[in-house]
PDB file of C-alpha atoms in Angstrom:
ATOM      1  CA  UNK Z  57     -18.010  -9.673   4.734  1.00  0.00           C
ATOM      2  CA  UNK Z  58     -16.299 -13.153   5.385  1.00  0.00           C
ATOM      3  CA  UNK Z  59     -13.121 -13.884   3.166  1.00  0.00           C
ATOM      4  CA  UNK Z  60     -15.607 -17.298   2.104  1.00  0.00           C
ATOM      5  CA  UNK Z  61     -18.439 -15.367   0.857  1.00  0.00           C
ATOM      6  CA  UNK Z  62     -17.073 -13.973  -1.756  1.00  0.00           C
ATOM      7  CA  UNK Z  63     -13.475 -15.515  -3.030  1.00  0.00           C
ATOM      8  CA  UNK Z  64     -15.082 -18.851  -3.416  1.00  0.00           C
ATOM      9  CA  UNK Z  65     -16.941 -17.363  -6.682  1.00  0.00           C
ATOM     10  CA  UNK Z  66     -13.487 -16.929  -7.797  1.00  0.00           C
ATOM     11  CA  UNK Z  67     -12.367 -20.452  -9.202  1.00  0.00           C
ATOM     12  CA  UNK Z  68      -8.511 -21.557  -8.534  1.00  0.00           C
ATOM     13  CA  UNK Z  69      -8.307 -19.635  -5.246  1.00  0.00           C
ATOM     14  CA  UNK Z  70      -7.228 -21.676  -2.505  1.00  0.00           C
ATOM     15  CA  UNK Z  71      -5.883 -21.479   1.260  1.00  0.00           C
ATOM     16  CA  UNK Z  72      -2.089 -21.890   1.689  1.00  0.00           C
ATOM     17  CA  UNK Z  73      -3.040 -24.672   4.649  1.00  0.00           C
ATOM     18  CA  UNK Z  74      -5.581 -26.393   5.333  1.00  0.00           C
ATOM     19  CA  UNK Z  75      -7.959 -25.147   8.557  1.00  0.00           C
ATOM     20  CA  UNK Z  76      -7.038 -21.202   7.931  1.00  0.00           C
ATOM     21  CA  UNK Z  77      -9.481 -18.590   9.675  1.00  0.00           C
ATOM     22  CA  UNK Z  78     -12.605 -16.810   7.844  1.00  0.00           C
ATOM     23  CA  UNK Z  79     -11.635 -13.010   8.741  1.00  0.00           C
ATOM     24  CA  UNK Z  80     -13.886 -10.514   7.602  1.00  0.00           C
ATOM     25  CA  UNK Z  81     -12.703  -8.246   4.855  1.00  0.00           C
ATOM     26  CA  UNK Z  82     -13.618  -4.497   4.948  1.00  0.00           C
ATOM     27  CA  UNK Z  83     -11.858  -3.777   1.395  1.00  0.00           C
ATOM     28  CA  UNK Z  84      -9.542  -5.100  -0.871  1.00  0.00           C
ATOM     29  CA  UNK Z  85      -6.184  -3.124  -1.538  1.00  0.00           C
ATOM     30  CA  UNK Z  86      -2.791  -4.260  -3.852  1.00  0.00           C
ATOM     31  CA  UNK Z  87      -1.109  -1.037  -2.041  1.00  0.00           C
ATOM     32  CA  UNK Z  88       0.270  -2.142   1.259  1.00  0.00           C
ATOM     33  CA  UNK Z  89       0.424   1.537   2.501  1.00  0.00           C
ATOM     34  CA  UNK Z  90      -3.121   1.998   2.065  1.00  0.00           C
ATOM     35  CA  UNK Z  91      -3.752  -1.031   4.249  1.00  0.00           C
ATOM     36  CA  UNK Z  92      -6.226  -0.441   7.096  1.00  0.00           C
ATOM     37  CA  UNK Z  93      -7.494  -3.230   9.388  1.00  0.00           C
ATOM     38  CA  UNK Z  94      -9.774  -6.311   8.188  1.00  0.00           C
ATOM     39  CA  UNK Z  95      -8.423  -5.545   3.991  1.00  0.00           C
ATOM     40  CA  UNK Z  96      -7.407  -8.397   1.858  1.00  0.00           C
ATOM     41  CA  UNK Z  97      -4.367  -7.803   0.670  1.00  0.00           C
ATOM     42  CA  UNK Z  98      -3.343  -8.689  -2.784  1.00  0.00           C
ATOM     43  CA  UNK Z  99       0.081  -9.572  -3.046  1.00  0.00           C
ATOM     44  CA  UNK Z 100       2.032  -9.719  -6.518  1.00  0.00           C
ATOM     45  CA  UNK Z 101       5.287  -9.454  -8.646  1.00  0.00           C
ATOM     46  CA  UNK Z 102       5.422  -6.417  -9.923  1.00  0.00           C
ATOM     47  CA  UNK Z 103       8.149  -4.883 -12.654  1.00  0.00           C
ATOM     48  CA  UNK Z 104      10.254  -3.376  -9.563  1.00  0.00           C
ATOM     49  CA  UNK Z 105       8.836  -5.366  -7.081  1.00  0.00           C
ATOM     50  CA  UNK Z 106       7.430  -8.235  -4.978  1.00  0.00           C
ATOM     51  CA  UNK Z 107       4.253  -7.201  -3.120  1.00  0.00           C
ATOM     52  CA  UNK Z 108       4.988 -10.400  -0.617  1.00  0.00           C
ATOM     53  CA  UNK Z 109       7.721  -8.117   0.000  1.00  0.00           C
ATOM     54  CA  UNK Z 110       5.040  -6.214   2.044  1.00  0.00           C
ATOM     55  CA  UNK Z 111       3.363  -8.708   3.504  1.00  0.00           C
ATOM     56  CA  UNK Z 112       4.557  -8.253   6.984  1.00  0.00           C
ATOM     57  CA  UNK Z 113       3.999  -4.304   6.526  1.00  0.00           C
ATOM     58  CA  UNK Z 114       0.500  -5.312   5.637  1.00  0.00           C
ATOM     59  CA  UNK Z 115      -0.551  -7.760   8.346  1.00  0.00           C
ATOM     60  CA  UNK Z 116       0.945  -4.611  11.070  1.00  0.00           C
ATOM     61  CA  UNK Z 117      -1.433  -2.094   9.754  1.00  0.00           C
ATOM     62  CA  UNK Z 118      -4.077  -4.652   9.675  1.00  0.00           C
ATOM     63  CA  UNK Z 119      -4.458  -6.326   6.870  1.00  0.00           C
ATOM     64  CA  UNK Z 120      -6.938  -9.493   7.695  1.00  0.00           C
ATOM     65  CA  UNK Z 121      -5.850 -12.279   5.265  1.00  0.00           C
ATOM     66  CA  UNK Z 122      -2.801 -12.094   1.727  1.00  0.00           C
ATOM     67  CA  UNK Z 123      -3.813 -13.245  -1.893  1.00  0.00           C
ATOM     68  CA  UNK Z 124      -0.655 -14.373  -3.627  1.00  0.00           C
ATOM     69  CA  UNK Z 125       0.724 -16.277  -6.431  1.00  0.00           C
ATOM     70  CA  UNK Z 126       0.754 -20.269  -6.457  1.00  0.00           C
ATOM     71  CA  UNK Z 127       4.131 -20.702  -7.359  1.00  0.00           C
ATOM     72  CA  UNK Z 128       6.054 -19.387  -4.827  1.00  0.00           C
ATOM     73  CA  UNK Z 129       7.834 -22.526  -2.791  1.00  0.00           C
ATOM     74  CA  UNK Z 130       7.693 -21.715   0.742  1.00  0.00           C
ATOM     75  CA  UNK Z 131       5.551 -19.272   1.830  1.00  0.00           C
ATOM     76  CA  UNK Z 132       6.636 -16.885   4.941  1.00  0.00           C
ATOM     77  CA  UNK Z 133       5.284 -18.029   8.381  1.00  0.00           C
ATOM     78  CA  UNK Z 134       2.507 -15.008   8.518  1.00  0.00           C
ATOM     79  CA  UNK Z 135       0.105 -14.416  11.278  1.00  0.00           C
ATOM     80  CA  UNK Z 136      -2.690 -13.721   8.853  1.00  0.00           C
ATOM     81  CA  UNK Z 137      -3.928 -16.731   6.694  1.00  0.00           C
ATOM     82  CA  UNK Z 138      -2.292 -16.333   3.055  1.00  0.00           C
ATOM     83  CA  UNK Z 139      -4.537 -17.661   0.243  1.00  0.00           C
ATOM     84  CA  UNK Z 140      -2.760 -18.637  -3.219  1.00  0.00           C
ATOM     85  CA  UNK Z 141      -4.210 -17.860  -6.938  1.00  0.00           C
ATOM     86  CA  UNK Z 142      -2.765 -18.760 -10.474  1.00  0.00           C
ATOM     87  CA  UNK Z 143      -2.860 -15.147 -10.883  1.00  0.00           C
ATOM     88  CA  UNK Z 144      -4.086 -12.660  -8.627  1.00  0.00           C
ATOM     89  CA  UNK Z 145      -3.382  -9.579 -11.007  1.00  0.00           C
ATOM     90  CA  UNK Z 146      -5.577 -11.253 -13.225  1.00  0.00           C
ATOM     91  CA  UNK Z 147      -8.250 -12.501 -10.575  1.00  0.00           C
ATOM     92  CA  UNK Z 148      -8.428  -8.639  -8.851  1.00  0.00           C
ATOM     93  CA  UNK Z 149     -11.150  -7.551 -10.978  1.00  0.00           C
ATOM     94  CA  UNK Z 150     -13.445 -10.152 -10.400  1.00  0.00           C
ATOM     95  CA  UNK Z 151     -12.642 -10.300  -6.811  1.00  0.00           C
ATOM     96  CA  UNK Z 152     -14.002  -6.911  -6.365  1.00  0.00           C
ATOM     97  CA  UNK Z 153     -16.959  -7.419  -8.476  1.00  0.00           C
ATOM     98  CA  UNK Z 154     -17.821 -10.196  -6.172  1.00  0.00           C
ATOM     99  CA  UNK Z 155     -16.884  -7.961  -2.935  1.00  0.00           C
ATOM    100  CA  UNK Z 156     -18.374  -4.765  -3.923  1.00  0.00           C
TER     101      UNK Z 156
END
């Protein structure tokens, strides 16, 4: 299913830059080892952890596009569009409700 289908029924999600691709999404996964190709993958801070920390992990087993957190500054140089959320801990249910 295209990334625009369903994530614009999510208010406050937005592309990182302006003119990003449409990829479609086969599932939607916050674990970056369970990646496969064409998932959205939900990057977040965590307790222990940054999940942008495995971004780049992500986008080499195939991940199609990154949800992260507005506030982050400057946002790595990825070769898979990165969309930004207020919070995408918070927005995960709701995303697959609208996916699934």
């Amino acid at each position: 299913m295209p990334l625009s289908k369903f994530i614009k029924s999510i208010p406050g999600i937005t592309p990182a830059k302006k003119g990003l691709p449409d990829p479609d999404i086969t599932q939607i996964t916050e674990d970056s080892r369970a990646v496969k190709p064409g998932d959205l993958f939900v990057a977040y801070k965590g307790v222990k952890g940054d999940g942008m920390d495995y971004a780049i992990q992500a986008i080499k087993s195939g991940a199609a596009a990154i949800l992260t957190e507005e506030a982050r500054g400057a946002l790595p140089n990825l070769s898979a569009p990165v969309f930004v959320a207020k919070n995408p801990r918070a927005d995960l249910g709701a995303l697959c409700h609208s996916f699934y």
